[in-house]
Amino acid sequence: MNSTNSDLTAESIRQRMTKLEHGALMPVFEKLSAIESVTTARVLDGFIQHQVGEPHFYSVSGYGHDDLGREVTDQAFAYALQSESALVRPHFVSGTHAIATALRGLCSMNNTLVSVTGKPYDTLEEVIGLRGKSSQSLKHSLNVAFKMTSVFDEQHPEFGCDVNRLDVAAIQSADVLYIQRSRGYALRSALCIQDIKAIITHCKQINPSAVVFVDNCYGEFTEATEPTSVGADVMAGSLIKNPGAGIVPTGGYIAGKTRWLERCADALTAPGIGADGGYTFQLTPTILQGLFMAPHAVHQSLRGMALASALFDSLGYTTTPVVDATRSDIIQVLLMKTPDEQIRFCQTLQANSPIDSNVTPVPADIAGYADQVIMAGGTFVQGSTQELSADGPLREPYPVFLQGGLSYVHTKLVLERVLLAMHQEKPCLV
Ligand SMILES: *Cc1c(COP(=O)(O)O)cnc(C)c1O
C-alpha cells in the first residue's frame, strides 16, 4: 500500500465507502436495482405460470418417473432463463459436467467445435481433448475438431469485444460455436448480452447452420436478459453459482431449444430415459427456492463487486470491470501491487468468512497452473463462488479475482478489514 494511504483507519475507510455510495456508486446501484426488478419478476412469473405448489416438493424414488417437482423445476428454470426447455439436475456434479454433457449432446461424429472467445475455461480443456488423454473427450470419442478464434485482442483485453477479429474461415467450418460469457480466470471482461447478440448475429450470417452454445457460468441474472433470448441455442451453468443463490448444495442446468435439450438429456442419462428419469434427493424445494432467491443474491454480489471496484480505484489500484461498466458476471478483478497484498487480501477475506474463519489460506501449486495460486472462501456450500470468495495466481499483474457475496453488508465489512490488514506492517495471520 503506498504512503498516501498510510492514514487509513477503519473510520476513514468507512467514510470513503459512504462517500462512494452517495457518489459514483449511486447510478450504478440504480441500474442494478432495475435489473433485479426485471429478473425477479421473470422468475416469479415462471413460478406462477407453471403453478409451482407444495405437491411439487416430493421426490419420486427409484427410477424417478413422473416426478412432478423435477418437471416443474425444469419449466420454471426455462421461463426464468428465457429458454424453450431446461434440464435442471442435482446429478450434474459441477458446471463443467453440465457443459460437458451439453457439448456431448450437441456434437456429432467428426464435427468441428469453434470457440469464438479464445481459450475456454481450464476445466473444459480435458473435456474437449486439448489436455489429458481421456478416451471420453470430444476429440477422442467423437473425433471432434476444435478451433479457436477470439473477439478479444489477447494482448489488449481492455480493448473489448469486436466481431471483426473473428476468423471467417473458422466460423464457416463450425458445426458448433462456443461462447464463454464470463471472464473466468482471464483478464478480459465478461461478454455483455449486447456483445453476445452481436457475435451470434455476425456468426449466423456467415454460417446459419451452426449451433450456438454459451458457457453461462457466473452470468445468470446479472443482466435483464439471458443469451438464449438473443439467439443462443443452448447454454449451461452451475447451481453452486448464480442460479442457486448460495443455498443449493449441488447441481447444474442446461437450457435452450427443446430439440437440442432432448439430445443433452440422453447424454446425461441414457437414450430412452432422457429427461424422464432421475431421483432428485428431496432437493426440489431447495432448488426452487434457490431460483427464487437468485436475482437477489446476484444483486447483492454485484453491489459488493461495484463497491470493491470503486473503493480500490479510489486508492489508486487498477480494477476491472471499472465501477460503471456493464457487468455480465459476478467477478471483480482488483490488481494488487505486490504478491504480499494478494496474500493479505485473501487471508483477511478467509478470516472474515462465516465458515472456516480459523483457516489460513497459503499460496500453493495447483495442477495446470504455472504459478502458485492462493484461494480463499469460507462458504456454506464447499467451493461455492456465489458466496464471497477470492483467489489469484501469484504473478504480475497480481490479480485478486473477487466474486460472489450473498450480503452486500458482509462484503463491505470484509473490504474494510482487508484494507486495514493490507495497511499493517506485520504479516497478516490470524
Ligand atoms: C465455474 C465455471 C465453469 C465450470 O466450473 P465448475 O467449477 O466445474 O462448476 C465453467 N466456465 C466458467 C466460465 C466458469 O466460471
Short mmCIF file of C-alpha atoms and ligand atoms in Angstrom, two decimals:
data_model
loop_
_atom_site.label_atom_id
_atom_site.label_comp_id
_atom_site.label_asym_id
_atom_site.label_seq_id
_atom_site.Cartn_x
_atom_site.Cartn_y
_atom_site.Cartn_z
CA MET A 1 0.00 0.00 0.00
CA ASN A 2 1.50 3.34 -0.93
CA SER A 3 2.33 6.08 1.54
CA THR A 4 -0.57 8.34 0.55
CA ASN A 5 -2.87 5.71 2.02
CA SER A 6 -0.94 5.41 5.26
CA ASP A 7 -3.64 7.31 7.13
CA LEU A 8 -6.22 4.58 6.57
CA THR A 9 -8.24 3.74 9.65
CA ALA A 10 -11.48 1.80 9.99
CA GLU A 11 -13.28 5.11 10.33
CA SER A 12 -11.68 6.70 7.27
CA ILE A 13 -12.35 3.60 5.15
CA ARG A 14 -15.99 3.66 6.19
CA GLN A 15 -16.26 7.34 5.34
CA ARG A 16 -14.67 6.70 1.98
CA MET A 17 -17.18 3.93 1.25
CA THR A 18 -20.13 6.08 2.33
CA LYS A 19 -18.92 8.85 0.06
CA LEU A 20 -18.70 6.43 -2.85
CA GLU A 21 -22.17 5.07 -2.09
CA HIS A 22 -23.56 8.59 -2.32
CA GLY A 23 -21.43 9.45 -5.33
CA ALA A 24 -20.04 7.22 -8.06
CA LEU A 25 -21.96 4.16 -6.90
CA MET A 26 -25.39 5.78 -6.84
CA PRO A 27 -26.19 5.47 -10.58
CA VAL A 28 -24.59 2.02 -10.63
CA PHE A 29 -26.82 0.78 -7.80
CA GLU A 30 -29.86 2.25 -9.54
CA LYS A 31 -29.05 0.28 -12.68
CA LEU A 32 -28.53 -2.90 -10.66
CA SER A 33 -31.85 -2.42 -8.87
CA ALA A 34 -33.62 -2.05 -12.19
CA ILE A 35 -32.09 -5.35 -13.34
CA GLU A 36 -33.12 -7.11 -10.13
CA SER A 37 -36.70 -5.92 -10.63
CA VAL A 38 -36.84 -7.38 -14.13
CA THR A 39 -35.20 -10.69 -13.26
CA THR A 40 -37.20 -11.17 -10.06
CA ALA A 41 -40.43 -10.52 -11.94
CA ARG A 42 -39.48 -13.04 -14.62
CA VAL A 43 -38.55 -15.71 -12.08
CA LEU A 44 -41.80 -15.12 -10.18
CA ASP A 45 -43.89 -15.21 -13.35
CA GLY A 46 -42.36 -18.58 -14.19
CA PHE A 47 -43.49 -19.95 -10.83
CA ILE A 48 -46.99 -18.53 -11.36
CA GLN A 49 -47.26 -19.61 -14.99
CA HIS A 50 -46.38 -23.20 -14.10
CA GLN A 51 -48.32 -23.17 -10.84
CA VAL A 52 -45.50 -24.35 -8.64
CA GLY A 53 -47.01 -25.79 -5.48
CA GLU A 54 -46.34 -27.75 -2.35
CA PRO A 55 -47.13 -31.08 -4.08
CA HIS A 56 -44.03 -30.47 -6.21
CA PHE A 57 -41.77 -30.70 -3.17
CA TYR A 58 -41.70 -34.50 -3.01
CA SER A 59 -39.16 -36.57 -4.92
CA VAL A 60 -40.19 -39.85 -6.54
CA SER A 61 -37.71 -42.57 -5.53
CA GLY A 62 -36.25 -45.30 -7.71
CA TYR A 63 -36.48 -44.50 -11.40
CA GLY A 64 -37.99 -41.13 -10.59
CA HIS A 65 -40.65 -41.50 -13.27
CA ASP A 66 -43.39 -38.85 -13.24
CA ASP A 67 -41.57 -36.69 -10.69
CA LEU A 68 -43.77 -33.60 -10.94
CA GLY A 69 -41.32 -31.50 -8.95
CA ARG A 70 -38.49 -32.28 -11.35
CA GLU A 71 -40.69 -31.40 -14.30
CA VAL A 72 -41.95 -28.12 -12.88
CA THR A 73 -38.41 -27.14 -11.88
CA ASP A 74 -37.33 -27.56 -15.49
CA GLN A 75 -40.26 -25.42 -16.60
CA ALA A 76 -39.68 -22.67 -14.05
CA PHE A 77 -35.99 -22.50 -14.97
CA ALA A 78 -36.77 -22.44 -18.68
CA TYR A 79 -39.09 -19.50 -18.12
CA ALA A 80 -36.63 -17.63 -15.88
CA LEU A 81 -33.78 -18.20 -18.33
CA GLN A 82 -35.82 -17.30 -21.43
CA SER A 83 -35.40 -20.73 -22.95
CA GLU A 84 -37.80 -23.23 -24.55
CA SER A 85 -36.68 -26.01 -22.22
CA ALA A 86 -34.34 -26.66 -19.34
CA LEU A 87 -32.72 -29.65 -17.72
CA VAL A 88 -32.03 -28.84 -14.06
CA ARG A 89 -30.46 -31.69 -12.16
CA PRO A 90 -28.61 -32.41 -8.92
CA HIS A 91 -26.95 -35.18 -10.95
CA PHE A 92 -24.67 -32.65 -12.61
CA VAL A 93 -21.64 -32.72 -10.34
CA SER A 94 -20.48 -29.26 -11.45
CA GLY A 95 -20.73 -26.61 -14.12
CA THR A 96 -18.04 -28.46 -16.05
CA HIS A 97 -20.22 -31.59 -16.05
CA ALA A 98 -23.25 -29.64 -17.30
CA ILE A 99 -21.20 -28.04 -20.08
CA ALA A 100 -19.55 -31.35 -21.00
CA THR A 101 -22.99 -33.00 -21.18
CA ALA A 102 -24.33 -30.19 -23.34
CA LEU A 103 -21.40 -30.43 -25.74
CA ARG A 104 -21.81 -34.20 -25.94
CA GLY A 105 -25.46 -33.64 -26.81
CA LEU A 106 -24.69 -31.02 -29.44
CA CYS A 107 -21.68 -32.58 -31.17
CA SER A 108 -21.94 -35.44 -33.66
CA MET A 109 -19.10 -37.58 -35.09
CA ASN A 110 -16.44 -35.59 -36.96
CA ASN A 111 -17.97 -32.22 -36.09
CA THR A 112 -15.98 -29.04 -35.71
CA LEU A 113 -16.32 -27.05 -32.48
CA VAL A 114 -15.17 -23.44 -32.73
CA SER A 115 -14.61 -21.19 -29.73
CA VAL A 116 -15.10 -17.51 -30.53
CA THR A 117 -13.83 -16.42 -27.12
CA GLY A 118 -10.35 -17.94 -27.30
CA LYS A 119 -9.15 -20.47 -24.80
CA PRO A 120 -12.06 -21.97 -22.88
CA TYR A 121 -12.18 -22.21 -19.07
CA ASP A 122 -9.43 -24.53 -17.79
CA THR A 123 -11.62 -27.47 -16.81
CA LEU A 124 -13.05 -27.66 -20.33
CA GLU A 125 -9.67 -28.43 -21.87
CA GLU A 126 -9.82 -32.09 -20.88
CA VAL A 127 -13.49 -32.29 -21.92
CA ILE A 128 -12.62 -31.06 -25.40
CA GLY A 129 -9.39 -33.09 -25.55
CA LEU A 130 -6.86 -30.25 -25.56
CA ARG A 131 -5.22 -31.66 -22.45
CA GLY A 132 -5.17 -35.14 -20.92
CA LYS A 133 -5.70 -38.41 -22.71
CA SER A 134 -9.23 -39.45 -21.81
CA SER A 135 -10.81 -41.67 -24.45
CA GLN A 136 -14.09 -39.91 -23.48
CA SER A 137 -13.02 -36.43 -24.57
CA LEU A 138 -14.90 -34.95 -27.53
CA LYS A 139 -11.76 -35.29 -29.59
CA HIS A 140 -11.08 -38.93 -28.80
CA SER A 141 -14.64 -40.24 -28.65
CA LEU A 142 -16.36 -38.27 -31.42
CA ASN A 143 -13.33 -37.09 -33.40
CA VAL A 144 -14.47 -33.51 -32.84
CA ALA A 145 -12.02 -30.97 -34.24
CA PHE A 146 -11.55 -27.90 -32.06
CA LYS A 147 -10.64 -24.44 -33.37
CA MET A 148 -10.15 -21.16 -31.59
CA THR A 149 -10.65 -17.60 -32.70
CA SER A 150 -11.49 -14.65 -30.49
CA VAL A 151 -13.46 -11.44 -30.36
CA PHE A 152 -10.82 -10.22 -27.91
CA ASP A 153 -7.33 -8.97 -28.62
CA GLU A 154 -5.23 -11.28 -26.44
CA GLN A 155 -2.51 -8.63 -25.97
CA HIS A 156 -5.03 -5.93 -25.15
CA PRO A 157 -8.09 -7.45 -23.48
CA GLU A 158 -9.11 -3.94 -22.37
CA PHE A 159 -9.98 -3.12 -25.99
CA GLY A 160 -13.13 -5.20 -25.55
CA CYS A 161 -15.17 -7.32 -27.92
CA ASP A 162 -15.00 -6.84 -31.70
CA VAL A 163 -16.61 -9.37 -34.07
CA ASN A 164 -14.29 -8.25 -36.87
CA ARG A 165 -11.43 -10.03 -35.07
CA LEU A 166 -13.08 -13.39 -35.75
CA ASP A 167 -11.56 -15.72 -38.33
CA VAL A 168 -14.26 -16.08 -41.00
CA ALA A 169 -12.94 -19.44 -42.28
CA ALA A 170 -13.10 -20.89 -38.76
CA ILE A 171 -16.70 -19.70 -38.34
CA GLN A 172 -17.61 -21.20 -41.73
CA SER A 173 -16.22 -24.57 -40.69
CA ALA A 174 -18.16 -24.70 -37.40
CA ASP A 175 -20.88 -27.18 -36.57
CA VAL A 176 -20.99 -25.87 -33.02
CA LEU A 177 -19.94 -22.38 -31.92
CA TYR A 178 -18.74 -21.91 -28.37
CA ILE A 179 -19.07 -18.63 -26.46
CA GLN A 180 -17.85 -18.11 -22.88
CA ARG A 181 -19.81 -15.29 -21.27
CA SER A 182 -17.82 -14.81 -18.07
CA ARG A 183 -14.21 -13.73 -17.88
CA GLY A 184 -13.44 -16.89 -15.86
CA TYR A 185 -9.78 -16.51 -14.85
CA ALA A 186 -8.89 -14.22 -17.73
CA LEU A 187 -8.30 -10.50 -17.64
CA ARG A 188 -10.76 -9.74 -20.42
CA SER A 189 -14.18 -8.51 -19.41
CA ALA A 190 -17.34 -10.59 -19.40
CA LEU A 191 -19.34 -10.50 -22.61
CA CYS A 192 -22.48 -8.48 -22.05
CA ILE A 193 -25.72 -9.63 -23.67
CA GLN A 194 -25.37 -6.94 -26.35
CA ASP A 195 -21.96 -8.36 -27.26
CA ILE A 196 -23.29 -11.92 -27.31
CA LYS A 197 -26.10 -10.79 -29.59
CA ALA A 198 -23.63 -9.09 -31.93
CA ILE A 199 -21.41 -12.19 -32.03
CA ILE A 200 -24.31 -14.55 -32.73
CA THR A 201 -25.80 -12.28 -35.42
CA HIS A 202 -22.39 -11.96 -37.08
CA CYS A 203 -21.63 -15.70 -36.93
CA LYS A 204 -25.08 -16.79 -38.12
CA GLN A 205 -24.73 -14.52 -41.14
CA ILE A 206 -21.52 -16.33 -42.04
CA ASN A 207 -22.76 -19.78 -41.06
CA PRO A 208 -26.53 -20.02 -40.48
CA SER A 209 -26.49 -23.74 -39.67
CA ALA A 210 -24.02 -23.58 -36.78
CA VAL A 211 -25.47 -24.37 -33.36
CA VAL A 212 -24.53 -21.75 -30.78
CA PHE A 213 -23.60 -22.83 -27.27
CA VAL A 214 -22.92 -20.42 -24.41
CA ASP A 215 -21.00 -21.24 -21.22
CA ASN A 216 -23.28 -19.15 -19.00
CA CYS A 217 -21.44 -19.80 -15.71
CA TYR A 218 -21.41 -16.72 -13.44
CA GLY A 219 -23.67 -14.84 -15.86
CA GLU A 220 -27.24 -15.72 -14.84
CA PHE A 221 -29.37 -12.76 -13.74
CA THR A 222 -26.52 -10.24 -13.93
CA GLU A 223 -28.38 -8.58 -16.79
CA ALA A 224 -32.05 -8.22 -17.62
CA THR A 225 -31.90 -10.87 -20.37
CA GLU A 226 -30.12 -14.17 -21.00
CA PRO A 227 -28.12 -15.43 -24.01
CA THR A 228 -30.98 -17.68 -25.20
CA SER A 229 -33.07 -14.53 -25.78
CA VAL A 230 -30.53 -13.21 -28.28
CA GLY A 231 -30.01 -16.28 -30.45
CA ALA A 232 -28.03 -18.79 -28.37
CA ASP A 233 -29.38 -22.30 -29.00
CA VAL A 234 -28.18 -23.87 -25.76
CA MET A 235 -26.42 -22.69 -22.61
CA ALA A 236 -25.32 -24.29 -19.36
CA GLY A 237 -24.26 -23.35 -15.86
CA SER A 238 -23.73 -24.41 -12.26
CA LEU A 239 -26.21 -24.37 -9.37
CA ILE A 240 -23.43 -23.56 -6.89
CA LYS A 241 -23.02 -20.27 -8.71
CA ASN A 242 -25.65 -17.64 -9.58
CA PRO A 243 -28.86 -19.67 -10.08
CA GLY A 244 -28.51 -21.48 -6.74
CA ALA A 245 -28.39 -18.31 -4.61
CA GLY A 246 -25.87 -19.92 -2.28
CA ILE A 247 -28.41 -22.35 -0.84
CA VAL A 248 -28.42 -25.15 -3.43
CA PRO A 249 -25.79 -27.71 -2.40
CA THR A 250 -25.06 -29.20 -5.84
CA GLY A 251 -26.15 -29.47 -9.46
CA GLY A 252 -26.23 -27.73 -12.78
CA TYR A 253 -28.52 -26.89 -15.65
CA ILE A 254 -28.70 -26.88 -19.41
CA ALA A 255 -31.29 -24.63 -21.08
CA GLY A 256 -32.25 -23.83 -24.65
CA LYS A 257 -34.07 -25.20 -27.69
CA THR A 258 -36.13 -28.29 -26.98
CA ARG A 259 -34.73 -30.32 -29.88
CA TRP A 260 -31.20 -29.89 -28.55
CA LEU A 261 -32.19 -30.36 -24.93
CA GLU A 262 -33.53 -33.83 -25.77
CA ARG A 263 -30.11 -34.82 -27.03
CA CYS A 264 -28.45 -33.34 -23.96
CA ALA A 265 -30.82 -35.28 -21.68
CA ASP A 266 -29.88 -38.52 -23.45
CA ALA A 267 -26.22 -37.65 -22.94
CA LEU A 268 -26.84 -37.11 -19.22
CA THR A 269 -28.86 -40.27 -18.53
CA ALA A 270 -29.28 -42.79 -21.36
CA PRO A 271 -31.04 -42.90 -24.72
CA GLY A 272 -34.62 -43.86 -23.95
CA ILE A 273 -34.52 -42.27 -20.50
CA GLY A 274 -33.56 -38.70 -21.32
CA ALA A 275 -35.27 -36.20 -19.04
CA ASP A 276 -37.92 -38.68 -17.86
CA GLY A 277 -35.99 -40.31 -15.01
CA GLY A 278 -33.75 -39.45 -12.11
CA TYR A 279 -34.36 -39.24 -8.37
CA THR A 280 -33.97 -35.70 -7.08
CA PHE A 281 -32.89 -36.48 -3.48
CA GLN A 282 -35.57 -34.27 -1.85
CA LEU A 283 -33.72 -31.27 -3.28
CA THR A 284 -36.58 -29.85 -5.34
CA PRO A 285 -37.80 -27.28 -2.77
CA THR A 286 -34.22 -26.08 -2.24
CA ILE A 287 -33.54 -25.79 -5.97
CA LEU A 288 -36.81 -23.88 -6.46
CA GLN A 289 -36.07 -21.58 -3.54
CA GLY A 290 -32.56 -21.03 -4.88
CA LEU A 291 -34.03 -19.96 -8.21
CA PHE A 292 -36.47 -17.66 -6.46
CA MET A 293 -33.66 -16.04 -4.43
CA ALA A 294 -31.10 -15.96 -7.25
CA PRO A 295 -31.85 -12.49 -8.68
CA HIS A 296 -31.47 -11.02 -5.21
CA ALA A 297 -28.31 -12.96 -4.38
CA VAL A 298 -26.78 -11.89 -7.69
CA HIS A 299 -27.83 -8.32 -6.98
CA GLN A 300 -26.08 -8.40 -3.60
CA SER A 301 -22.93 -9.74 -5.26
CA LEU A 302 -22.97 -7.13 -8.00
CA ARG A 303 -23.36 -4.31 -5.48
CA GLY A 304 -20.44 -5.66 -3.48
CA MET A 305 -18.25 -6.04 -6.56
CA ALA A 306 -19.07 -2.49 -7.68
CA LEU A 307 -18.12 -1.21 -4.22
CA ALA A 308 -14.82 -3.14 -4.35
CA SER A 309 -14.07 -1.65 -7.75
CA ALA A 310 -14.88 1.91 -6.66
CA LEU A 311 -13.02 1.61 -3.37
CA PHE A 312 -9.79 0.20 -4.77
CA ASP A 313 -9.92 2.57 -7.72
CA SER A 314 -10.18 5.48 -5.28
CA LEU A 315 -6.99 4.21 -3.62
CA GLY A 316 -5.05 4.09 -6.88
CA TYR A 317 -5.48 0.45 -7.86
CA THR A 318 -6.42 -0.80 -11.31
CA THR A 319 -9.77 -2.57 -11.28
CA THR A 320 -11.70 -4.45 -13.94
CA PRO A 321 -14.53 -4.03 -14.57
CA VAL A 322 -14.39 -0.33 -13.73
CA VAL A 323 -17.14 0.80 -11.43
CA ASP A 324 -19.68 1.94 -14.02
CA ALA A 325 -19.08 -0.77 -16.65
CA THR A 326 -21.94 -3.06 -17.67
CA ARG A 327 -21.46 -6.22 -15.64
CA SER A 328 -22.28 -9.60 -17.10
CA ASP A 329 -20.73 -11.82 -14.44
CA ILE A 330 -20.24 -11.62 -10.68
CA ILE A 331 -16.44 -11.36 -10.80
CA GLN A 332 -14.38 -8.31 -9.88
CA VAL A 333 -10.66 -8.22 -10.60
CA LEU A 334 -8.51 -5.97 -8.42
CA LEU A 335 -4.86 -5.67 -9.39
CA MET A 336 -2.69 -5.63 -6.29
CA LYS A 337 0.73 -4.03 -6.23
CA THR A 338 2.62 -6.94 -4.69
CA PRO A 339 2.10 -10.67 -4.03
CA ASP A 340 2.09 -9.74 -0.34
CA GLU A 341 -1.06 -7.67 -0.92
CA GLN A 342 -2.69 -10.57 -2.76
CA ILE A 343 -1.95 -12.86 0.17
CA ARG A 344 -3.18 -10.36 2.77
CA PHE A 345 -6.36 -9.80 0.77
CA CYS A 346 -7.19 -13.48 0.56
CA GLN A 347 -6.20 -14.28 4.15
CA THR A 348 -8.29 -11.44 5.53
CA LEU A 349 -11.29 -12.45 3.44
CA GLN A 350 -10.99 -16.00 4.76
CA ALA A 351 -10.58 -14.77 8.35
CA ASN A 352 -13.81 -12.82 7.94
CA SER A 353 -15.89 -15.59 6.41
CA PRO A 354 -18.76 -17.22 8.32
CA ILE A 355 -17.27 -20.70 7.86
CA ASP A 356 -13.63 -21.74 8.41
CA SER A 357 -12.54 -18.31 9.60
CA ASN A 358 -9.77 -20.08 11.54
CA VAL A 359 -8.21 -21.46 8.36
CA THR A 360 -5.30 -19.54 6.84
CA PRO A 361 -5.00 -19.95 3.09
CA VAL A 362 -1.47 -20.03 1.69
CA PRO A 363 -0.21 -19.93 -1.89
CA ALA A 364 0.12 -23.43 -3.36
CA ASP A 365 0.96 -25.22 -6.58
CA ILE A 366 -2.15 -26.30 -8.44
CA ALA A 367 -2.17 -28.73 -11.36
CA GLY A 368 -2.46 -26.88 -14.64
CA TYR A 369 -1.11 -23.56 -13.32
CA ALA A 370 2.46 -22.39 -13.87
CA ASP A 371 2.41 -20.10 -10.84
CA GLN A 372 1.34 -20.58 -7.26
CA VAL A 373 -2.30 -19.77 -6.56
CA ILE A 374 -3.95 -18.58 -3.36
CA MET A 375 -7.64 -19.31 -2.78
CA ALA A 376 -9.95 -18.04 -0.06
CA GLY A 377 -13.60 -18.62 0.65
CA GLY A 378 -15.27 -19.73 3.84
CA THR A 379 -18.53 -20.88 2.37
CA PHE A 380 -21.53 -22.94 3.49
CA VAL A 381 -21.52 -24.83 0.19
CA GLN A 382 -17.98 -26.11 -0.38
CA GLY A 383 -16.41 -24.33 -3.33
CA SER A 384 -19.43 -22.10 -3.87
CA THR A 385 -18.45 -18.92 -5.64
CA GLN A 386 -21.87 -17.32 -5.27
CA GLU A 387 -20.70 -16.87 -1.69
CA LEU A 388 -17.91 -14.35 -1.16
CA SER A 389 -14.58 -15.77 -2.29
CA ALA A 390 -11.27 -14.62 -3.72
CA ASP A 391 -8.31 -16.15 -5.46
CA GLY A 392 -5.43 -15.31 -7.72
CA PRO A 393 -2.19 -16.57 -9.27
CA LEU A 394 0.92 -15.01 -7.68
CA ARG A 395 2.28 -13.38 -10.78
CA GLU A 396 2.06 -10.00 -12.44
CA PRO A 397 -0.26 -8.13 -12.56
CA TYR A 398 -1.05 -9.71 -9.14
CA PRO A 399 -4.80 -10.03 -9.68
CA VAL A 400 -7.30 -10.82 -6.98
CA PHE A 401 -10.37 -12.41 -8.53
CA LEU A 402 -13.11 -11.46 -6.10
CA GLN A 403 -16.52 -12.97 -6.60
CA GLY A 404 -19.93 -13.60 -5.12
CA GLY A 405 -21.19 -12.38 -1.80
CA LEU A 406 -24.69 -13.13 -0.54
CA SER A 407 -24.79 -9.98 1.54
CA TYR A 408 -23.56 -6.57 0.45
CA VAL A 409 -23.03 -5.60 4.07
CA HIS A 410 -20.76 -8.60 4.61
CA THR A 411 -18.73 -7.73 1.52
CA LYS A 412 -18.40 -4.16 2.74
CA LEU A 413 -17.18 -5.30 6.13
CA VAL A 414 -14.65 -7.64 4.54
CA LEU A 415 -13.31 -4.88 2.29
CA GLU A 416 -12.84 -2.60 5.28
CA ARG A 417 -10.88 -5.28 7.14
CA VAL A 418 -8.88 -6.21 4.03
CA LEU A 419 -7.71 -2.63 3.64
CA LEU A 420 -6.77 -2.42 7.30
CA ALA A 421 -4.79 -5.66 7.05
CA MET A 422 -3.02 -4.50 3.88
CA HIS A 423 -2.09 -1.34 5.72
CA GLN A 424 -0.42 -3.15 8.61
CA GLU A 425 3.30 -3.68 8.55
CA LYS A 426 3.32 -7.08 10.22
CA PRO A 427 2.30 -10.20 8.32
CA CYS A 428 -1.43 -10.70 8.31
CA LEU A 429 -2.01 -14.01 10.01
CA VAL A 430 -4.99 -14.92 12.14
C1 LIG B 1 -17.16 -22.06 -12.92
C2 LIG B 1 -17.05 -22.07 -14.38
C3 LIG B 1 -17.17 -23.23 -15.13
C4 LIG B 1 -17.46 -24.57 -14.51
O1 LIG B 1 -16.75 -24.77 -13.39
P1 LIG B 1 -17.16 -25.81 -12.25
O2 LIG B 1 -16.16 -25.50 -11.20
O3 LIG B 1 -16.99 -27.15 -12.86
O4 LIG B 1 -18.56 -25.57 -11.85
C5 LIG B 1 -17.07 -23.13 -16.50
N1 LIG B 1 -16.85 -21.95 -17.10
C6 LIG B 1 -16.72 -20.82 -16.41
C7 LIG B 1 -16.50 -19.53 -17.15
C8 LIG B 1 -16.82 -20.83 -15.04
O5 LIG B 1 -16.72 -19.69 -14.36
#
